[in-house]
Short mmCIF file of C-alpha atoms and ligand atoms in Angstrom, two decimals:
data_model
loop_
_atom_site.label_atom_id
_atom_site.label_comp_id
_atom_site.label_asym_id
_atom_site.label_seq_id
_atom_site.Cartn_x
_atom_site.Cartn_y
_atom_site.Cartn_z
CA MET A 441 75.30 106.44 124.73
CA LYS A 442 77.55 108.03 122.10
CA ASN A 443 77.58 111.62 123.31
CA PRO A 444 80.72 111.91 125.49
CA ARG A 445 79.17 114.68 127.57
CA LEU A 446 76.19 112.47 128.42
CA VAL A 447 78.49 109.57 129.30
CA PHE A 448 80.41 111.88 131.61
CA LEU A 449 77.20 113.11 133.28
CA ALA A 450 75.93 109.57 133.69
CA ALA A 451 79.23 108.58 135.30
CA LEU A 452 78.99 111.54 137.68
CA ALA A 453 75.45 110.56 138.62
CA GLY A 454 76.67 107.02 139.29
CA ILE A 455 79.42 108.27 141.58
CA ALA A 456 76.95 110.50 143.42
CA ALA A 457 74.56 107.58 143.92
CA LEU A 458 77.41 105.47 145.23
CA ALA A 459 78.55 108.19 147.61
CA LEU A 460 75.01 108.58 148.92
CA SER A 461 74.65 104.87 149.63
CA ALA A 462 78.03 104.74 151.42
CA ALA A 463 77.22 107.67 153.67
CA GLY A 464 73.66 106.52 154.23
CA PRO A 465 70.62 108.72 154.05
CA GLU A 466 71.08 112.16 155.58
CA PRO A 467 69.12 112.01 158.85
CA SER A 468 66.13 114.32 159.04
CA ALA A 469 66.40 117.47 161.13
CA ASP A 470 63.73 116.04 163.41
CA PHE A 471 65.68 112.84 163.99
CA ARG A 472 68.91 114.69 164.66
CA ALA A 473 67.21 117.05 167.12
CA THR A 474 65.66 114.12 169.00
CA VAL A 475 68.99 112.29 169.34
CA GLU A 476 70.71 115.48 170.52
CA ARG A 477 67.94 116.12 173.01
CA LEU A 478 68.29 112.59 174.41
CA VAL A 479 72.04 113.03 174.84
CA ARG A 480 71.66 116.35 176.62
CA THR A 481 68.93 115.03 178.91
CA ALA A 482 70.95 111.91 179.72
CA ARG A 483 73.91 113.96 180.82
CA GLU A 484 71.78 115.75 183.42
CA THR A 485 69.79 112.82 184.79
CA ASN A 486 70.02 111.21 188.23
CA GLY A 487 67.93 108.27 187.06
CA ALA A 488 70.60 105.64 186.43
CA TYR A 489 72.51 106.64 189.56
CA ASP A 490 69.39 106.32 191.72
CA THR A 491 68.43 102.98 190.16
CA ILE A 492 71.88 101.53 190.89
CA ARG A 493 71.74 102.87 194.42
CA GLY A 494 68.34 101.24 194.98
CA LEU A 495 69.50 97.85 193.71
CA THR A 496 72.83 97.81 195.51
CA ASP A 497 71.84 99.32 198.86
CA SER A 498 68.34 97.92 199.30
CA VAL A 499 68.84 94.50 197.68
CA GLY A 500 72.56 93.83 198.04
CA PRO A 501 74.37 90.83 196.58
CA ARG A 502 72.09 88.58 194.50
CA LEU A 503 73.73 85.37 193.47
CA SER A 504 71.40 83.17 191.40
CA GLY A 505 68.80 81.35 193.44
CA SER A 506 69.76 83.07 196.72
CA PRO A 507 67.32 85.06 198.88
CA GLY A 508 69.07 88.18 197.53
CA ASP A 509 68.22 87.10 193.98
CA ALA A 510 64.54 86.76 194.90
CA ARG A 511 64.63 90.24 196.44
CA ALA A 512 66.23 91.55 193.24
CA VAL A 513 63.42 90.13 191.09
CA ALA A 514 60.81 91.82 193.28
CA TRP A 515 62.81 95.05 193.26
CA ALA A 516 63.12 95.06 189.44
CA GLU A 517 59.40 94.53 188.92
CA ALA A 518 58.55 97.33 191.32
CA ALA A 519 61.20 99.67 189.89
CA LEU A 520 60.09 99.22 186.27
CA LYS A 521 56.45 99.80 187.23
CA ARG A 522 57.33 102.88 189.25
CA LEU A 523 59.36 104.29 186.34
CA GLY A 524 56.38 104.02 183.98
CA PHE A 525 57.23 100.92 181.93
CA ALA A 526 54.39 98.94 180.33
CA ASN A 527 53.85 95.16 180.36
CA VAL A 528 56.14 94.66 183.36
CA ARG A 529 56.50 90.99 184.23
CA ALA A 530 58.82 88.40 185.74
CA GLU A 531 59.41 85.45 183.39
CA THR A 532 60.40 82.42 185.48
CA VAL A 533 63.85 80.89 184.95
CA THR A 534 65.29 77.84 186.71
CA VAL A 535 68.84 78.62 187.87
CA PRO A 536 71.70 76.73 189.51
CA ARG A 537 72.24 77.55 193.15
CA TRP A 538 75.75 77.59 194.57
CA GLU A 539 76.56 78.72 198.08
CA ARG A 540 79.94 79.95 199.30
CA GLY A 541 79.85 79.17 203.02
CA GLU A 542 82.81 79.96 205.27
CA GLU A 543 86.30 80.01 203.83
CA SER A 544 89.84 80.59 205.10
CA GLY A 545 93.43 79.86 204.22
CA GLU A 546 96.99 80.38 205.33
CA ILE A 547 100.58 79.84 204.40
CA VAL A 548 101.79 77.27 206.93
CA SER A 549 105.47 77.44 206.03
CA PRO A 550 108.06 78.86 205.50
CA ALA A 551 106.43 81.68 207.56
CA PRO A 552 102.81 81.70 208.74
CA PHE A 553 100.62 84.18 206.86
CA ARG A 554 96.86 84.44 206.72
CA LEU A 555 95.71 84.46 203.08
CA SER A 556 92.95 86.54 201.55
CA LEU A 557 91.17 84.07 199.28
CA CYS A 558 87.74 83.14 197.97
CA ALA A 559 86.26 80.06 196.35
CA LEU A 560 85.67 80.26 192.61
CA GLY A 561 81.98 80.06 191.76
CA GLY A 562 80.93 76.45 191.32
CA SER A 563 83.81 74.98 193.32
CA VAL A 564 83.24 72.04 195.63
CA GLY A 565 84.11 72.55 199.27
CA THR A 566 87.03 70.99 201.08
CA PRO A 567 86.61 68.37 203.79
CA ALA A 568 85.95 70.00 207.17
CA GLY A 569 89.23 71.37 208.48
CA GLY A 570 90.44 72.02 204.94
CA ILE A 571 93.31 70.60 202.94
CA GLU A 572 97.01 71.14 203.47
CA ALA A 573 99.82 70.40 201.04
CA GLU A 574 102.95 71.68 199.38
CA VAL A 575 102.31 74.15 196.56
CA VAL A 576 103.59 73.76 192.99
CA GLU A 577 103.37 76.62 190.52
CA ALA A 578 102.38 76.79 186.86
CA GLN A 579 101.85 79.93 184.78
CA SER A 580 99.34 78.67 182.22
CA LEU A 581 96.93 75.78 181.67
CA GLU A 582 99.55 74.06 179.51
CA GLY A 583 101.98 74.59 182.37
CA VAL A 584 99.54 72.76 184.66
CA ASP A 585 99.48 69.78 182.27
CA ALA A 586 103.29 69.83 182.14
CA LEU A 587 103.60 69.49 185.94
CA GLY A 588 102.88 65.80 185.54
CA GLU A 589 104.00 63.76 188.58
CA LYS A 590 105.09 66.90 190.43
CA ALA A 591 101.42 67.81 190.99
CA LYS A 592 100.46 64.54 192.67
CA GLY A 593 99.02 65.14 196.14
CA ARG A 594 99.91 68.84 195.90
CA ILE A 595 98.05 72.12 195.64
CA VAL A 596 98.57 73.51 192.14
CA PHE A 597 98.97 77.29 192.05
CA VAL A 598 98.52 79.14 188.75
CA TRP A 599 100.25 82.48 188.67
CA LYS A 600 99.44 84.68 185.70
CA VAL A 601 99.18 88.46 185.90
CA MET A 602 96.15 90.01 184.22
CA GLU A 603 97.11 93.02 182.12
CA ARG A 604 95.34 96.34 182.65
CA LYS A 605 93.92 97.55 179.32
CA SER A 606 91.32 100.21 178.58
CA ASP A 607 89.31 97.82 176.41
CA GLY A 608 89.34 95.10 179.10
CA SER A 609 91.04 92.62 176.78
CA GLY A 610 93.37 91.42 179.54
CA TYR A 611 90.37 89.49 180.86
CA GLY A 612 90.08 87.18 177.87
CA ALA A 613 93.75 86.30 178.24
CA THR A 614 93.42 85.11 181.86
CA VAL A 615 89.82 84.00 182.39
CA PRO A 616 90.35 80.53 180.84
CA ILE A 617 92.61 79.77 183.82
CA ARG A 618 89.77 80.56 186.23
CA GLY A 619 87.36 78.40 184.26
CA GLY A 620 89.56 75.40 183.58
CA ALA A 621 92.45 75.13 186.08
CA ALA A 622 90.70 72.81 188.53
CA SER A 623 90.07 69.94 186.13
CA ARG A 624 93.46 70.35 184.46
CA ALA A 625 95.14 70.16 187.89
CA ALA A 626 92.99 67.20 188.98
CA LYS A 627 94.08 65.29 185.88
CA VAL A 628 97.70 65.45 187.04
CA GLY A 629 96.73 64.37 190.56
CA ALA A 630 96.44 67.67 192.47
CA ILE A 631 94.18 67.82 195.55
CA GLY A 632 93.33 71.51 195.22
CA VAL A 633 93.95 74.56 193.04
CA LEU A 634 94.70 78.19 193.77
CA ILE A 635 94.94 80.93 191.15
CA ARG A 636 96.11 84.52 191.12
CA SER A 637 92.87 86.52 190.89
CA VAL A 638 91.56 87.40 187.45
CA GLY A 639 91.61 91.10 188.28
CA THR A 640 93.92 94.10 188.07
CA SER A 641 93.81 95.47 191.61
CA ASN A 642 96.74 95.25 193.99
CA ALA A 643 94.36 95.52 196.96
CA ARG A 644 93.93 92.43 199.11
CA PHE A 645 90.54 91.53 197.65
CA PRO A 646 90.31 88.16 195.91
CA HIS A 647 88.13 88.05 192.75
CA THR A 648 85.63 85.23 192.28
CA GLY A 649 83.94 84.17 189.02
CA ALA A 650 82.62 81.08 187.34
CA MET A 651 84.60 77.86 186.99
CA SER A 652 83.48 74.46 185.81
CA TYR A 653 84.53 70.84 186.07
CA GLN A 654 85.12 68.50 183.15
CA GLU A 655 82.93 65.41 183.10
CA GLY A 656 84.61 62.32 184.47
CA VAL A 657 87.44 64.22 186.21
CA ALA A 658 87.74 64.37 190.01
CA LYS A 659 86.29 67.59 191.41
CA ILE A 660 88.89 69.40 193.51
CA PRO A 661 88.37 72.65 195.44
CA ALA A 662 89.40 75.85 193.62
CA ALA A 663 90.00 79.32 195.02
CA ALA A 664 91.47 82.66 193.98
CA LEU A 665 94.10 84.48 196.03
CA ALA A 666 94.12 88.27 196.33
CA ASN A 667 96.86 89.45 193.99
CA PRO A 668 99.37 90.59 196.66
CA ASP A 669 99.00 87.20 198.37
CA ALA A 670 99.46 85.36 195.07
CA ASP A 671 102.56 87.40 194.39
CA LEU A 672 103.92 86.48 197.83
CA VAL A 673 103.49 82.77 197.15
CA HIS A 674 105.11 83.29 193.75
CA ARG A 675 108.11 85.10 195.26
CA LEU A 676 108.63 82.40 197.87
CA LEU A 677 108.58 79.66 195.25
CA GLU A 678 110.81 81.69 192.95
CA GLY A 679 113.28 81.98 195.82
CA GLY A 680 113.41 78.20 196.07
CA LYS A 681 111.36 77.87 199.26
CA VAL A 682 109.10 74.91 199.98
CA VAL A 683 105.67 76.49 200.49
CA ARG A 684 102.92 74.70 202.37
CA VAL A 685 99.38 76.08 202.31
CA ARG A 686 96.22 75.07 204.11
CA PHE A 687 92.79 76.20 202.95
CA ALA A 688 89.21 75.39 203.81
CA LEU A 689 86.15 76.10 201.63
CA GLY A 690 82.57 75.63 202.80
CA ALA A 691 81.21 75.87 199.27
CA ARG A 692 78.42 73.59 198.05
CA MET A 693 75.90 73.14 195.26
CA LEU A 694 72.22 73.21 196.31
CA PRO A 695 69.22 72.08 194.27
CA ASP A 696 68.24 74.36 191.34
CA ALA A 697 66.03 77.29 192.31
CA ALA A 698 63.51 79.65 190.72
CA SER A 699 64.55 83.08 189.51
CA ALA A 700 63.27 85.30 186.69
CA ASN A 701 64.10 87.56 183.78
CA VAL A 702 62.31 90.81 184.56
CA VAL A 703 60.90 92.62 181.54
CA GLY A 704 59.37 96.05 180.96
CA GLU A 705 58.49 97.90 177.76
CA ILE A 706 58.15 101.29 176.11
CA PRO A 707 55.65 100.39 173.36
CA GLY A 708 56.40 101.63 169.86
CA ARG A 709 54.10 104.12 168.12
CA GLU A 710 53.91 102.43 164.67
CA LYS A 711 55.31 98.93 164.86
CA PRO A 712 54.89 97.85 168.47
CA GLU A 713 55.40 94.19 167.50
CA GLU A 714 58.99 94.95 166.44
CA ILE A 715 61.40 94.91 169.37
CA VAL A 716 64.70 96.44 170.38
CA VAL A 717 66.03 94.66 173.49
CA LEU A 718 68.03 96.61 176.07
CA GLY A 719 69.69 94.15 178.43
CA GLY A 720 71.79 93.96 181.57
CA HIS A 721 71.93 91.27 184.24
CA LEU A 722 70.11 91.25 187.53
CA ASP A 723 72.21 88.63 189.31
CA SER A 724 75.63 89.32 190.82
CA TRP A 725 78.39 87.58 192.70
CA ASP A 726 78.03 87.38 196.43
CA LEU A 727 81.13 89.17 197.77
CA GLY A 728 80.31 92.85 197.09
CA GLN A 729 77.19 94.75 196.05
CA GLY A 730 77.42 94.02 192.34
CA ALA A 731 77.39 97.77 191.71
CA ILE A 732 79.56 97.94 188.61
CA ASP A 733 78.70 94.34 187.66
CA ASP A 734 75.99 94.74 186.69
CA ALA A 735 73.72 97.14 188.57
CA ALA A 736 75.46 99.82 186.48
CA GLY A 737 74.48 98.14 183.22
CA LEU A 738 70.87 97.80 184.35
CA GLY A 739 70.81 101.40 185.57
CA ILE A 740 72.05 102.53 182.16
CA VAL A 741 69.54 100.59 180.05
CA ILE A 742 66.56 101.31 182.30
CA GLU A 743 67.26 105.05 182.31
CA ALA A 744 67.98 105.13 178.57
CA ALA A 745 64.62 103.50 177.83
CA ARG A 746 62.81 105.68 180.35
CA LEU A 747 64.17 108.87 178.74
CA ILE A 748 63.01 107.67 175.32
CA GLY A 749 59.58 106.97 176.81
CA GLN A 750 59.43 110.61 177.95
CA LEU A 751 59.88 111.99 174.42
CA PRO A 752 56.90 113.85 172.95
CA LYS A 753 56.94 111.31 170.11
CA ARG A 754 57.97 107.74 170.88
CA PRO A 755 59.99 105.76 168.31
CA ARG A 756 58.31 103.44 165.81
CA ARG A 757 59.29 100.20 167.55
CA THR A 758 59.02 98.84 171.08
CA LEU A 759 61.92 99.09 173.50
CA ARG A 760 62.08 96.09 175.80
CA VAL A 761 64.29 96.25 178.87
CA VAL A 762 65.34 92.79 180.06
CA ALA A 763 67.01 92.30 183.45
CA PHE A 764 68.50 88.87 182.79
CA ALA A 765 68.80 86.15 185.42
CA ASN A 766 71.93 84.06 186.07
CA GLU A 767 74.49 85.69 183.78
CA GLU A 768 77.32 85.01 186.18
CA ASN A 769 77.10 81.28 186.69
CA GLY A 770 75.05 79.63 184.01
CA LEU A 771 73.38 81.98 181.48
CA ALA A 772 70.07 80.25 182.19
CA GLY A 773 68.27 83.59 181.81
CA ALA A 774 69.73 84.19 178.35
CA ARG A 775 68.72 80.72 177.19
CA ALA A 776 65.25 80.93 178.72
CA TYR A 777 64.59 84.29 177.07
CA ALA A 778 65.56 83.04 173.60
CA LYS A 779 63.51 79.86 174.08
CA GLY A 780 60.46 81.57 175.55
CA HIS A 781 60.45 84.21 172.81
CA ALA A 782 61.50 81.93 169.93
CA ALA A 783 58.39 82.69 167.86
CA GLU A 784 59.04 86.41 168.28
CA LEU A 785 62.77 86.41 167.44
CA PRO A 786 62.23 87.33 163.76
CA LEU A 787 60.60 90.52 165.09
CA HIS A 788 63.61 91.32 167.31
CA VAL A 789 65.36 93.97 165.21
CA ALA A 790 68.27 94.67 167.57
CA ALA A 791 69.63 93.99 171.07
CA ILE A 792 71.97 96.11 173.18
CA GLU A 793 73.76 94.78 176.26
CA SER A 794 75.38 96.92 178.91
CA ASP A 795 77.73 94.81 181.08
CA SER A 796 81.08 96.57 181.27
CA GLY A 797 80.60 98.74 184.32
CA ALA A 798 80.05 102.44 184.83
CA GLY A 799 83.16 103.83 183.12
CA ARG A 800 83.16 106.51 180.44
CA VAL A 801 81.48 105.52 177.16
CA SER A 802 82.77 106.85 173.84
CA GLY A 803 80.47 105.15 171.33
CA PHE A 804 79.22 101.70 170.43
CA GLY A 805 80.32 98.39 168.95
CA TRP A 806 78.04 96.59 166.52
CA THR A 807 77.54 93.19 164.93
CA ALA A 808 75.04 93.16 162.04
CA GLY A 809 74.91 92.68 158.27
CA PRO A 810 77.20 94.98 156.27
CA ALA A 811 74.28 97.01 154.92
CA ALA A 812 73.75 98.35 158.46
CA GLU A 813 76.98 100.31 158.37
CA PRO A 814 75.89 103.55 156.61
CA TYR A 815 72.95 104.07 158.95
CA LEU A 816 75.10 103.45 162.02
CA ALA A 817 77.74 105.83 160.65
CA SER A 818 75.10 108.54 160.26
CA VAL A 819 74.04 108.04 163.90
CA ALA A 820 77.68 108.17 165.04
CA ALA A 821 78.16 111.43 163.13
CA ILE A 822 75.39 113.02 165.22
CA LEU A 823 77.03 111.71 168.43
CA LYS A 824 80.56 112.77 167.56
CA PRO A 825 80.39 116.36 168.91
CA PHE A 826 79.32 114.86 172.27
CA GLY A 827 82.35 112.57 172.49
CA LEU A 828 80.14 109.53 171.81
CA GLY A 829 80.91 108.97 168.15
CA ASP A 830 83.31 106.01 168.24
CA VAL A 831 82.06 103.04 166.23
CA LYS A 832 83.70 99.66 165.98
CA LYS A 833 82.71 96.38 164.42
CA GLY A 834 82.10 93.76 167.09
CA GLY A 835 79.45 94.29 169.74
CA GLY A 836 77.20 92.15 171.88
CA GLY A 837 77.18 90.44 175.25
CA ALA A 838 76.69 87.13 177.02
CA ASP A 839 72.95 87.55 177.69
CA ILE A 840 72.15 88.44 174.09
CA GLY A 841 74.39 85.68 172.68
CA PRO A 842 71.39 83.49 171.82
CA LEU A 843 69.76 86.44 170.00
CA ARG A 844 72.96 86.93 168.05
CA ALA A 845 72.87 83.23 167.17
CA ALA A 846 69.42 83.89 165.68
CA GLY A 847 70.85 86.71 163.54
CA VAL A 848 69.56 89.65 165.61
CA PRO A 849 71.96 92.62 165.26
CA VAL A 850 73.74 93.08 168.61
CA PHE A 851 75.39 96.13 170.17
CA SER A 852 77.32 97.18 173.27
CA PRO A 853 78.78 100.47 174.50
CA ILE A 854 82.50 101.11 173.96
CA GLN A 855 83.50 101.72 177.54
CA ASP A 856 86.69 102.62 179.38
CA SER A 857 87.36 99.39 181.28
CA SER A 858 90.80 100.32 182.62
CA ARG A 859 89.59 100.29 186.25
CA TYR A 860 86.67 97.87 185.87
CA PHE A 861 88.75 94.81 186.72
CA ASP A 862 90.06 96.37 189.93
CA LEU A 863 86.58 95.82 191.36
CA HIS A 864 84.95 93.14 189.19
CA HIS A 865 83.70 90.08 191.17
CA SER A 866 85.34 91.28 194.38
CA ALA A 867 84.12 92.55 197.75
CA ASP A 868 85.21 95.99 196.58
CA ASP A 869 82.44 96.23 193.94
CA THR A 870 80.32 98.71 195.88
CA PHE A 871 78.10 101.69 195.06
CA ASP A 872 80.60 104.38 196.07
CA LYS A 873 82.71 103.46 193.02
CA ILE A 874 80.09 104.82 190.61
CA ASP A 875 80.89 108.23 189.11
CA ARG A 876 77.65 109.83 187.98
CA GLU A 877 79.14 111.95 185.23
CA GLU A 878 80.93 108.96 183.66
CA LEU A 879 77.87 106.76 184.17
CA ASN A 880 75.69 109.22 182.27
CA THR A 881 77.89 109.01 179.19
CA GLY A 882 76.63 105.41 179.01
CA VAL A 883 73.01 106.49 179.41
CA ALA A 884 73.48 109.03 176.62
CA ALA A 885 75.09 106.60 174.19
CA VAL A 886 72.60 103.80 174.86
CA ALA A 887 69.59 106.15 174.66
CA ALA A 888 70.79 107.58 171.33
CA LEU A 889 71.55 104.17 169.89
CA ALA A 890 68.34 102.53 171.13
CA TYR A 891 66.25 105.39 169.77
CA SER A 892 68.01 105.16 166.40
CA LEU A 893 67.43 101.41 166.17
CA ALA A 894 63.78 101.76 167.12
CA GLU A 895 63.15 104.66 164.74
CA SER A 896 64.98 103.65 161.52
CA GLU A 897 62.81 103.39 158.37
CA ALA A 898 63.51 99.67 158.06
CA PRO A 899 65.21 97.21 160.41
CA LEU A 900 68.98 96.86 159.96
CA GLU A 901 70.36 93.93 158.01
CA ARG A 902 70.63 90.86 160.22
CA ILE A 903 73.91 89.13 161.06
CA PRO A 904 75.11 86.89 158.22
CA GLU A 905 74.97 83.17 159.02
CA ALA A 906 78.75 82.79 159.24
CA GLU A 907 79.13 85.48 161.92
CA ARG A 908 76.39 84.35 164.29
CA ALA A 909 78.49 82.13 166.56
CA SER A 910 78.88 83.86 169.89
CA ARG A 911 81.45 83.59 172.59
CA ARG A 912 81.03 83.69 176.33
CA GLU A 913 81.85 87.19 177.43
CA ARG A 914 81.63 88.31 180.97
ZN1 ZN B 1243 78.44 91.15 184.28
ZN1 ZN B 1244 80.43 89.33 186.20
#
């Protein structure tokens, strides 16, 4: 090309083509109108609120394998059928069954004080009558190791304050203590372990959550103290006092039990064999109602899918709501889903998980191949005027971890978690904490995103091999 004017024009055309591919295709007016309609409808709906109310008030706590869990499975099947989902079924999952039993504790000296505590999920019980010993403090897992001889025959107490952050990242900084303190303390000869709750509330509610024992290490009882009680023990020790504590846990492991992932679908109009999963978890801890964790997440995904099913024209692909079993103490439901649907995983084009409560949503996080970015940016641009347009790299959830490992693009709402950990895994996680207006921002964002993923011309690029490894979330 010798003509300089032609070279210039060709260069311009190249730039224009580049700009177009970076911004993605301009969404059609029809598509935009449908997304906007979903958002507006979601903001007015009572659906998610009513679903959460049904699960929390009529089923109650539903720890894996418990009678409450069985009631939850029956409730989910009935609810999905009543709400008009197709192909509703319960897919059996074998789950661990842990039972809390009775529990109590007190400071014996220097001054008697009745403690508010709870066993961590998976802990062994104490001998009848409990255990009593002097308390030694550490402030990290490495600090537990460093106690050495000082821990022998004692109760190890780990005091670390969880930071309140709007993105919930204070959790990741403290949850390893909950999971691992017992075996670390047993290795240095402790007879029991107490931790400051992994939670941000200063109310006298202890926060439970999963812990596990290392193979070949003595299993010692492990409990969380309500934060004000933990801070009391900390102050006494800091003041040089010898602190003796007694606590008794009636916790025990029972034989594995049957539970189920409950599934319901909105079949796609063109490519019904291609699937977008919308997940939350059906199980909960036993202390509260499991309203924010995770009835809220289920309420959001069920209502988002239902609203899409009510559209005059359904999206191309099938939406599949999955109420996962056993997220809290085993992830057996997540594994069973991926195994049971292994042949179908190449047809899973995306998965969204909602498991960060009922707080305000401002957009979505995503994990997919880089070519997905322009399309997602064009969806976010439609959502921006509604306050839902935040996009960040990095999305997913514990139940869809195995799908991520198979390369399925995974998503989660960006949610204000600043108050989530006041309630999380405590007796204070009850229905009254749900704010309908905030909740519906989640319904709107998930409905818009799910519709976009089910309606795109082609599936989004899958997660590159190197980025598929997942981490345990909440
Ligand atoms: Zn959860
Ligand atoms: Zn949880």
